Coordinates of C-alpha atoms in Angstrom, one line a residue:
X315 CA -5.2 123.7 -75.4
X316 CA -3.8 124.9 -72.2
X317 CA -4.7 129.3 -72.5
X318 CA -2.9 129.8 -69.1
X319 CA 0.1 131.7 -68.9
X320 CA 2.8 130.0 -66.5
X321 CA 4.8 132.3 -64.2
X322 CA 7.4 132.8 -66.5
X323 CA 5.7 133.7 -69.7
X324 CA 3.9 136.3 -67.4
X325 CA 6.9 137.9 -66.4
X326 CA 8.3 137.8 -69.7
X327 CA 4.9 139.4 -70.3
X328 CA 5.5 142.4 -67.7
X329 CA 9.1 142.6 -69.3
X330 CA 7.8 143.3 -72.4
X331 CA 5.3 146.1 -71.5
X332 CA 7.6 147.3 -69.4
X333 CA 10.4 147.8 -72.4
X334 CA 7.7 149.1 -74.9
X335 CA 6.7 151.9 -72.3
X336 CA 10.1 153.1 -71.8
X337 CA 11.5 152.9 -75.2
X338 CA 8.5 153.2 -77.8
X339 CA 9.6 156.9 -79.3
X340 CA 7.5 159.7 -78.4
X341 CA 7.7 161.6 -81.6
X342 CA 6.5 158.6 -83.4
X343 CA 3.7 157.9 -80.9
X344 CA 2.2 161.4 -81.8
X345 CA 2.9 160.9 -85.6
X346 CA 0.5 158.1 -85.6
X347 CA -2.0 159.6 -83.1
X348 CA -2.5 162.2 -85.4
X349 CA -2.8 159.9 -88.7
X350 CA 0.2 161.6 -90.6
X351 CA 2.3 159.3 -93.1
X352 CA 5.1 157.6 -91.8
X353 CA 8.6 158.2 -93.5
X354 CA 11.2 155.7 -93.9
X355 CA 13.2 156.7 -90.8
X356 CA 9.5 156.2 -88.8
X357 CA 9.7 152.5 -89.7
X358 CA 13.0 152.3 -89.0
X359 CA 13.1 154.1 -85.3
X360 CA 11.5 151.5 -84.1
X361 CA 13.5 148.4 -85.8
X362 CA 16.5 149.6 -84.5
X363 CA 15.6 149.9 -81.0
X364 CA 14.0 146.4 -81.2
X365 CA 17.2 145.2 -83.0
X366 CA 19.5 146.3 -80.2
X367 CA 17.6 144.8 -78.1
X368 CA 17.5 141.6 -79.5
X369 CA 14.0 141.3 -80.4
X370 CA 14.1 142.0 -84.0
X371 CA 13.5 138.9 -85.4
X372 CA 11.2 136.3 -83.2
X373 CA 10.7 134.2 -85.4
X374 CA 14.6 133.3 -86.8
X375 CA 16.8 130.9 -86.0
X376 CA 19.0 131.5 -83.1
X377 CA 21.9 130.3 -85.0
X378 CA 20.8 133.8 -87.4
X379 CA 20.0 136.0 -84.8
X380 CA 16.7 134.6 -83.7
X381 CA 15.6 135.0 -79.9
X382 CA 14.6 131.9 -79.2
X383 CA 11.4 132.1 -77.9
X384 CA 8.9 129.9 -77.3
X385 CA 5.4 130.3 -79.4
X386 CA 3.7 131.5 -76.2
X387 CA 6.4 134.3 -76.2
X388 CA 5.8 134.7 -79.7
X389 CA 2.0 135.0 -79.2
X390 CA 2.5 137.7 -75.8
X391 CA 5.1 139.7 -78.0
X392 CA 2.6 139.6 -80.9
X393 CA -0.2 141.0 -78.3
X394 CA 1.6 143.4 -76.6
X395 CA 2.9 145.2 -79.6
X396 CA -0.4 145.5 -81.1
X397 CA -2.2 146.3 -77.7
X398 CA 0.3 149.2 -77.6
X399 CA -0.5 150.2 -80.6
X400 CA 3.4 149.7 -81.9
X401 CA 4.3 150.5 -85.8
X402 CA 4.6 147.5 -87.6
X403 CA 7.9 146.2 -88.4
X404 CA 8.3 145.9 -92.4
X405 CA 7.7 141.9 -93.0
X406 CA 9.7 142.0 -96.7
X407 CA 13.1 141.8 -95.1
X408 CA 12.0 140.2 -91.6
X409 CA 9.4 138.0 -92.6
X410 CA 10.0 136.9 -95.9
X411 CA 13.3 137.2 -97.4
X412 CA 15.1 136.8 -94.5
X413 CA 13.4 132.8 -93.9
X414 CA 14.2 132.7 -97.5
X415 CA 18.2 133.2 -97.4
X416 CA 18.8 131.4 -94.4
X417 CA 16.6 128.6 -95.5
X418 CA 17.5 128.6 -99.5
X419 CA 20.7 130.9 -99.4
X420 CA 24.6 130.4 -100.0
X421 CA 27.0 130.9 -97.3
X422 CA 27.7 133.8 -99.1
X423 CA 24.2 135.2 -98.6
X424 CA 23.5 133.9 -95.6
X425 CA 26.9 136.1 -94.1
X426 CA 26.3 139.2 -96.6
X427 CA 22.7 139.9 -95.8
X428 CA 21.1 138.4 -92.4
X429 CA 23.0 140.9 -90.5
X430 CA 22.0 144.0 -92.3
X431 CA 18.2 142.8 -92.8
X432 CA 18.6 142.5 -89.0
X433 CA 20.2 145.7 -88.6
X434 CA 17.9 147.5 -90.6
X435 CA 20.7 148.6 -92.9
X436 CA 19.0 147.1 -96.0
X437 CA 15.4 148.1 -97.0
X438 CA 13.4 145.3 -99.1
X439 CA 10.8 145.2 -101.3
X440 CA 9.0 142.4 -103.1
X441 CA 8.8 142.0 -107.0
X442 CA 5.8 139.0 -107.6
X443 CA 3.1 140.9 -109.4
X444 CA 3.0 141.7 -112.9
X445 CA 0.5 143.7 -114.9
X446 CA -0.3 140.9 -116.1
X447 CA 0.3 138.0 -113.4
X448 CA -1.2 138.5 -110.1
X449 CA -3.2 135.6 -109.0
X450 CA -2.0 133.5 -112.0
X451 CA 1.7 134.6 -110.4
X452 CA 3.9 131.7 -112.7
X453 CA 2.5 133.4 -115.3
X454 CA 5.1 136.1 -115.1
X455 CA 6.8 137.6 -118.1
X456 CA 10.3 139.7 -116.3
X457 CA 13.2 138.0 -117.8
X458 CA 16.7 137.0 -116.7
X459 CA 18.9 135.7 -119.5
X460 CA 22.3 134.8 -118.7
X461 CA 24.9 136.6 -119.7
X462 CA 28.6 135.6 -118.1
X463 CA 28.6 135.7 -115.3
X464 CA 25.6 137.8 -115.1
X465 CA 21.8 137.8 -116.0
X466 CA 20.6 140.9 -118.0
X467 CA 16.8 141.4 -116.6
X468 CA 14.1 143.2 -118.6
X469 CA 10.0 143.7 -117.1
X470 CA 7.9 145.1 -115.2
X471 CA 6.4 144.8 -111.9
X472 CA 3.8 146.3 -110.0
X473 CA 2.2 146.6 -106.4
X474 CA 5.8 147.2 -105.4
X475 CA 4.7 148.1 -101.6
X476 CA 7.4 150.9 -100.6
X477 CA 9.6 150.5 -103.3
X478 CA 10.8 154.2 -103.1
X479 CA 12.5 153.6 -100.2
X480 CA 13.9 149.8 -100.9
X481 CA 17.1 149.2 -100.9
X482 CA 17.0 145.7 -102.2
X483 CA 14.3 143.7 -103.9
X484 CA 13.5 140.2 -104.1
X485 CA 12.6 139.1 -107.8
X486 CA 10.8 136.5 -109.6
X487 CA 11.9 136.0 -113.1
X488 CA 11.7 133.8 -115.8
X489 CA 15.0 132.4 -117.2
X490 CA 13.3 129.4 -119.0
X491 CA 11.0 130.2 -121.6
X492 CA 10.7 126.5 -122.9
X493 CA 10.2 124.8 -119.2
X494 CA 7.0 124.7 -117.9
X495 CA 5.7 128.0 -116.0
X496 CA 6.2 126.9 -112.5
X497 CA 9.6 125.0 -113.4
X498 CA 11.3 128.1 -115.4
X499 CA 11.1 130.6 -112.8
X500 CA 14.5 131.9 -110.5
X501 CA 14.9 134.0 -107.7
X502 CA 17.2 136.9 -107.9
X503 CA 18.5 139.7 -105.3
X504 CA 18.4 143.0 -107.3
X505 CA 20.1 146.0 -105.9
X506 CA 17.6 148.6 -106.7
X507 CA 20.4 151.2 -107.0
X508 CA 21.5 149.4 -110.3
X509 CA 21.5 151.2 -113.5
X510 CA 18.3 150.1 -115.1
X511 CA 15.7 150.0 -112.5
X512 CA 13.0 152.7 -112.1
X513 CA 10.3 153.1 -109.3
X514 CA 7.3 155.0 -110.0
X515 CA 4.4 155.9 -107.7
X516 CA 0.7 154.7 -107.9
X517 CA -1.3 156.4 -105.5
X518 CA -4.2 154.5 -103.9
X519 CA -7.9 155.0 -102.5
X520 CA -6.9 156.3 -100.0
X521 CA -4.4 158.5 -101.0
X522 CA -1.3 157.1 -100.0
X523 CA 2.3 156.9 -101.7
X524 CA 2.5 153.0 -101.0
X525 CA 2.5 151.1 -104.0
X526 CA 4.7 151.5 -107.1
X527 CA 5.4 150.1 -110.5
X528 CA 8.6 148.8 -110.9
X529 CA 10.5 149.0 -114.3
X530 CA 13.7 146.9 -115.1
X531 CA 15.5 147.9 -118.3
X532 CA 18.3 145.6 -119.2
X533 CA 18.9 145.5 -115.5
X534 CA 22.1 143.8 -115.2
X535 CA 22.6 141.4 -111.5
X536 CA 25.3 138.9 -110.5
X537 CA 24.3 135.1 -110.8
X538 CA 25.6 134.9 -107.5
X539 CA 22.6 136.8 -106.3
X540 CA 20.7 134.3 -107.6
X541 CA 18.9 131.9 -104.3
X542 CA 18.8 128.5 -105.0
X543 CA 19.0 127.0 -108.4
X544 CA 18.2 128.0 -111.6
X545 CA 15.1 127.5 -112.6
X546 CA 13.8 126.3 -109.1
X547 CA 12.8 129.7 -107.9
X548 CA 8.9 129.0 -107.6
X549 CA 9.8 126.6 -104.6
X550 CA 11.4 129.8 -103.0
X551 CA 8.6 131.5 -104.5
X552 CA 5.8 129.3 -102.3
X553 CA 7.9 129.2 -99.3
X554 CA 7.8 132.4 -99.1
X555 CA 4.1 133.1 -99.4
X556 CA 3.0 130.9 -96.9
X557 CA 5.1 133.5 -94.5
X558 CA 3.9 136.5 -95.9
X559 CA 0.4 134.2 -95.7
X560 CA 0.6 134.0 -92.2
X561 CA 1.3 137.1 -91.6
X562 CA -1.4 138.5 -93.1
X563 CA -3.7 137.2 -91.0
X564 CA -2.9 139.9 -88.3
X565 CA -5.0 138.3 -85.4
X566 CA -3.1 140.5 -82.7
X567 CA -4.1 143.8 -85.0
X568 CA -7.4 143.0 -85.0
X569 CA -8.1 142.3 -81.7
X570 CA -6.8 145.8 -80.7
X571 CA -9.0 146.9 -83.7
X572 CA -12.2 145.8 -82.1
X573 CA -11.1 147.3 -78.8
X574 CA -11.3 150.3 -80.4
X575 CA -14.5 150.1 -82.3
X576 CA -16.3 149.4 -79.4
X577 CA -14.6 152.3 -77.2
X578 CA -15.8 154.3 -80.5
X579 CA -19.5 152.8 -80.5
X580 CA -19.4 153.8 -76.7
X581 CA -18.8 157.2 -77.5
X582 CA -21.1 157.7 -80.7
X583 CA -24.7 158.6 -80.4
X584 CA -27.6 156.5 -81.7
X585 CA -30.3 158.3 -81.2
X586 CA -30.0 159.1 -76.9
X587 CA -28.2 155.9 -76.1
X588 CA -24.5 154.8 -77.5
X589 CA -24.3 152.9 -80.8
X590 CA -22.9 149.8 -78.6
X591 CA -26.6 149.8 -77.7
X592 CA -28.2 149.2 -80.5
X593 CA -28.7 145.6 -81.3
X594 CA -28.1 145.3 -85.1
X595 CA -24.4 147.2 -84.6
X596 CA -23.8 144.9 -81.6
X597 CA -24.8 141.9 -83.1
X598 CA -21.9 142.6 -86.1
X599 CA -19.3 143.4 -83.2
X600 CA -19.9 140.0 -81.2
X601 CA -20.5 137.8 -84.4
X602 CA -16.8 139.7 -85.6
X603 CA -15.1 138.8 -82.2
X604 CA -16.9 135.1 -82.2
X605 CA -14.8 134.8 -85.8
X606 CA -11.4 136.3 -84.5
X607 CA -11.4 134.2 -81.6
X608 CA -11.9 130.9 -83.7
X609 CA -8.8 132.3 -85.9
X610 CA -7.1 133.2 -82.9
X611 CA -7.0 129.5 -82.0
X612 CA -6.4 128.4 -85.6
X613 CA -3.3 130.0 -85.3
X614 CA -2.4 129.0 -82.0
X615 CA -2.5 125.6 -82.9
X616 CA -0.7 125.8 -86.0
X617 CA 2.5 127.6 -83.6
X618 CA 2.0 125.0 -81.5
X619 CA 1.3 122.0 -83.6
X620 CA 3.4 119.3 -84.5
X621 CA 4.9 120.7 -87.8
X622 CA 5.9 124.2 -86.2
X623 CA 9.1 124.3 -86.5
X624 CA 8.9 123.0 -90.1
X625 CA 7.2 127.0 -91.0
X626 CA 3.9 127.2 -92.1
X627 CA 2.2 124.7 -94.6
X628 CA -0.9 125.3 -96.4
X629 CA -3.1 126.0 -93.3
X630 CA -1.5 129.4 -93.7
X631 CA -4.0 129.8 -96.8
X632 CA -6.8 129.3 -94.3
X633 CA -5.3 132.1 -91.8
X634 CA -4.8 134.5 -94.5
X635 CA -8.6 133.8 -95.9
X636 CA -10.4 134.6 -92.7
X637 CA -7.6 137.0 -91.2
X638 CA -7.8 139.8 -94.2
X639 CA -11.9 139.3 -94.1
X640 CA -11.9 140.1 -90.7
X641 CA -9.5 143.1 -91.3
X642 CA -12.2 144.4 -93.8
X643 CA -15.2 144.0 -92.1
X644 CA -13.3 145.5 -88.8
X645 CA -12.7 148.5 -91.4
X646 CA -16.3 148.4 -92.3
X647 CA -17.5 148.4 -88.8
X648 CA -15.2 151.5 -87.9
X649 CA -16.1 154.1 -90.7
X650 CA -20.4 152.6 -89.5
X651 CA -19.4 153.8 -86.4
X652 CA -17.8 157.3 -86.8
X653 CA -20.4 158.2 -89.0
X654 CA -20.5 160.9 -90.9
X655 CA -17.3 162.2 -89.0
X656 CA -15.5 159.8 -91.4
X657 CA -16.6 162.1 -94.9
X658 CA -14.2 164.6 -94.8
X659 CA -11.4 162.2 -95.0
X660 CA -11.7 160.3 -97.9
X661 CA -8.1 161.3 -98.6
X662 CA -7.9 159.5 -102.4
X663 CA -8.9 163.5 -103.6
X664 CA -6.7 165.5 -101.1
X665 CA -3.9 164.0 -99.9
X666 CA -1.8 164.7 -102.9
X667 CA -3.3 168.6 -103.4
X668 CA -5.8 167.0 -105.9
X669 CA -8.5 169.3 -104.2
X670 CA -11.4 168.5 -102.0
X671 CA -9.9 167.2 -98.6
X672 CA -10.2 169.4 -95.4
X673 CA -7.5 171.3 -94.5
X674 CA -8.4 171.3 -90.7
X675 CA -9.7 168.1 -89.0
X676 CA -13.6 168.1 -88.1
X677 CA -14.2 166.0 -84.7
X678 CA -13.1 163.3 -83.0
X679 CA -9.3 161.8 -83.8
X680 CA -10.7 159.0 -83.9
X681 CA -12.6 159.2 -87.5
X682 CA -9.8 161.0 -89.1
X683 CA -8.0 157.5 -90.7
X684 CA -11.5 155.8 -90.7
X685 CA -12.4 156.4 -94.5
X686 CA -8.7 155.8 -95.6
X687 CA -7.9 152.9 -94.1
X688 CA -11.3 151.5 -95.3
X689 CA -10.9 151.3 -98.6
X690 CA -6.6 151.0 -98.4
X691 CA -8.0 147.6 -96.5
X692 CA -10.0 146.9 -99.9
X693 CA -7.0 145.1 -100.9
X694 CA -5.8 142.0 -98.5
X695 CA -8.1 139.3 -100.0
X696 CA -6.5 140.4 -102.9
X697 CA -2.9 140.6 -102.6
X698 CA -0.6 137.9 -101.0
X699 CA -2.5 135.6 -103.3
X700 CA -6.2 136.3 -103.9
X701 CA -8.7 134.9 -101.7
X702 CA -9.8 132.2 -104.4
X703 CA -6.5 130.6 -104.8
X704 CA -5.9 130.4 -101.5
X705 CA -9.6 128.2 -101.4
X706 CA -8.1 126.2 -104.5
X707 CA -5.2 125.1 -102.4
X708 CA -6.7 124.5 -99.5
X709 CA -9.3 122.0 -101.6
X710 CA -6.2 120.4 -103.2
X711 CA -3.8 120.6 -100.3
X712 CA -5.9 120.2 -97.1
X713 CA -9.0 118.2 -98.2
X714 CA -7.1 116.7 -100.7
X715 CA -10.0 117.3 -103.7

């Protein structure tokens, strides 16, 4: 693969840096500088500044508001947001639905709600997991049974990632009890406004208010919100994965992530001479690097490859494998290095006045999210489709076992 960057792609580099130093909001820089939780206008700052711009959706048809870049473009906008430390852009509406409707969708849908998941106008939220159906995900139990012109919905979901602010929700349910699992699933578009629905929080390890549970109580949604055809929602259902699969792997993020565990192991004492010196710690930064590069060029490939514009296939089972353990051993490495600087923020007992966090920070800003984000991390080989399924298909569709 050719790694050099022509004279255009560099100044589309410049152009980019340039834009993010002029226009990345203040306000929100210092929110995340100091660790505090970011609201649903936070996200949103940011994803309306990129959207009149242009730039909110890189990876979209032109035809739906797409930018048309190349993947090297792709790849330098993917750097240069995470090497300025940007807020990620929410991937249910961008990354997942959106590829979903304009791929899958009606007319109809298509017109009604690309614009306003481009606009930011619509806040989504994804409805997969079940109490009972996480890995084993055609397993579901949520219900849709037709009713006129209607379906009347009954379950429950959970891992609901920022459902109290959604908007919208994308939903697997079952509106075939007789079919096979796979075959007997649909796709619906639920207003999570409607009369039925009810979000409740689960707060995590490390304290957050991200996840919910999501209850739907003879919920009752238009057919015409229905994507695709009946009963063919679990090919929606995988197309969709394999984007949030990708996505997950987070190559750019962890790249800046090891930047700064090494400027930290500079900084940090082991005995007289910086942790960075000691061989053991060093070792598990360079053998962590040696990994990311190897995904970095996995990924690469498959944005380059000859099936790119096709979306991803099952490689992005393999990119999601390696990305999210690299994320938690990046995590790992960054509460070894602060130490015990990281104990006081082990948030999962504070954050929600449960008693025992501190109420003023002790050292470096560095080690205040440390302990947080460590065990919040706990969960990527888990979620998106655990880590062992995602071995399972690659054995069946890769090696072909």
């Amino acid at each position: 693969m050719d790694m050099e960057f022509s004279p255009e792609d560099l100044a589309f580099q410049q152009e980019v840096r340039d834009f993010i130093a002029e226009n990345y909001p203040a306000d929100l820089r210092d929110k995340q500088d100091e660790g505090e939780e970011m609201s649903k206008e936070d996200f949103l700052a940011w994803h309306k500044i990129l959207y009149k711009k242009g730039w909110i959706a890189p990876t979209w048809p032109v035809e739906y508001g797409g930018t048309g870049w190349t993947p090297t473009q792709r790849f330098i906008w993917s750097e240069e947001t995470a090497r300025a430390d940007c807020i990620r852009l929410m991937p249910f509406g961008l990354a997942m639905v959106g590829p979903v409707i304009y791929t899958f969708g009606t007319p109809e849908q298509k017109a009604h709600f690309l614009p306003r998941i481009l606009s930011g106008e619509d806040w989504w939220c994804q409805g997969y997991s079940e109490p009972g159906s996480g890995s084993d995900l055609a397993s579901l139990r949520t219900t849709a049974v037709a009713d006129g012109d209607d379906y009347i919905v009954n379950g429950q979901k959970t891992w609901t990632t920022l459902a109290q602010h959604a908007d919208w929700g994308f939903f697997l349910v079952r509106t075939d009890k007789e079919a096979k699992q796979q075959e007997g699933i649909s796709f619906l578009l639920i207003d999570m406004k409607s009369p039925g629905v009810t979000v409740r929080p689960i707060i995590t390890l490390g304290g957050e208010h991200e996840v919910n549970e999501v209850w739907l109580e003879d919920v009752r949604v238009p057919q015409s919100q229905r994507v695709y055809e009946e009963n063919k929602g679990w090919t929606c259902a995988k197309f969709l994965l394999a984007h949030e699969r990708t996505g997950i792997a987070g190559v750019a993020a962890s790249k800046r992530g090891i930047e700064k565990v090494k400027a930290i192991a500079r900084t940090e004492l082991d005995g007289d001479k910086p942790l960075l010196a000691n061989a053991f710690f060093k070792r598990k930064v360079a053998e962590l690097e040696v990994d990311l590069a190897a995904l970095e060029f996995t990924e690469l490939r498959s944005l380059a490859g000859p099936n790119a514009n096709r979306g991803p296939g099952p490689e992005s089972s393999l990119l999601k494998i390696k990305g999210s353990e690299i994320q938690q051993r990046l995590t790992e490495l960054t509460l070894e290095a602060v130490g015990h600087y990281g104990a006081p923020y082990f948030r999962g007992f504070g954050a929600n006045d449960l008693g025992g966090d501190n109420e003023h920070p002790i050292g470096p800003d560095y080690a205040h999210r440390a302990a947080p984000t460590y065990f919040n991390m706990r969960k990527t080989t888990i979620y998106g489709g655990s880590n062992e399924i995602q071995r399972n298909i690659i054995a069946k569709m890769v090696l072909g076992l």
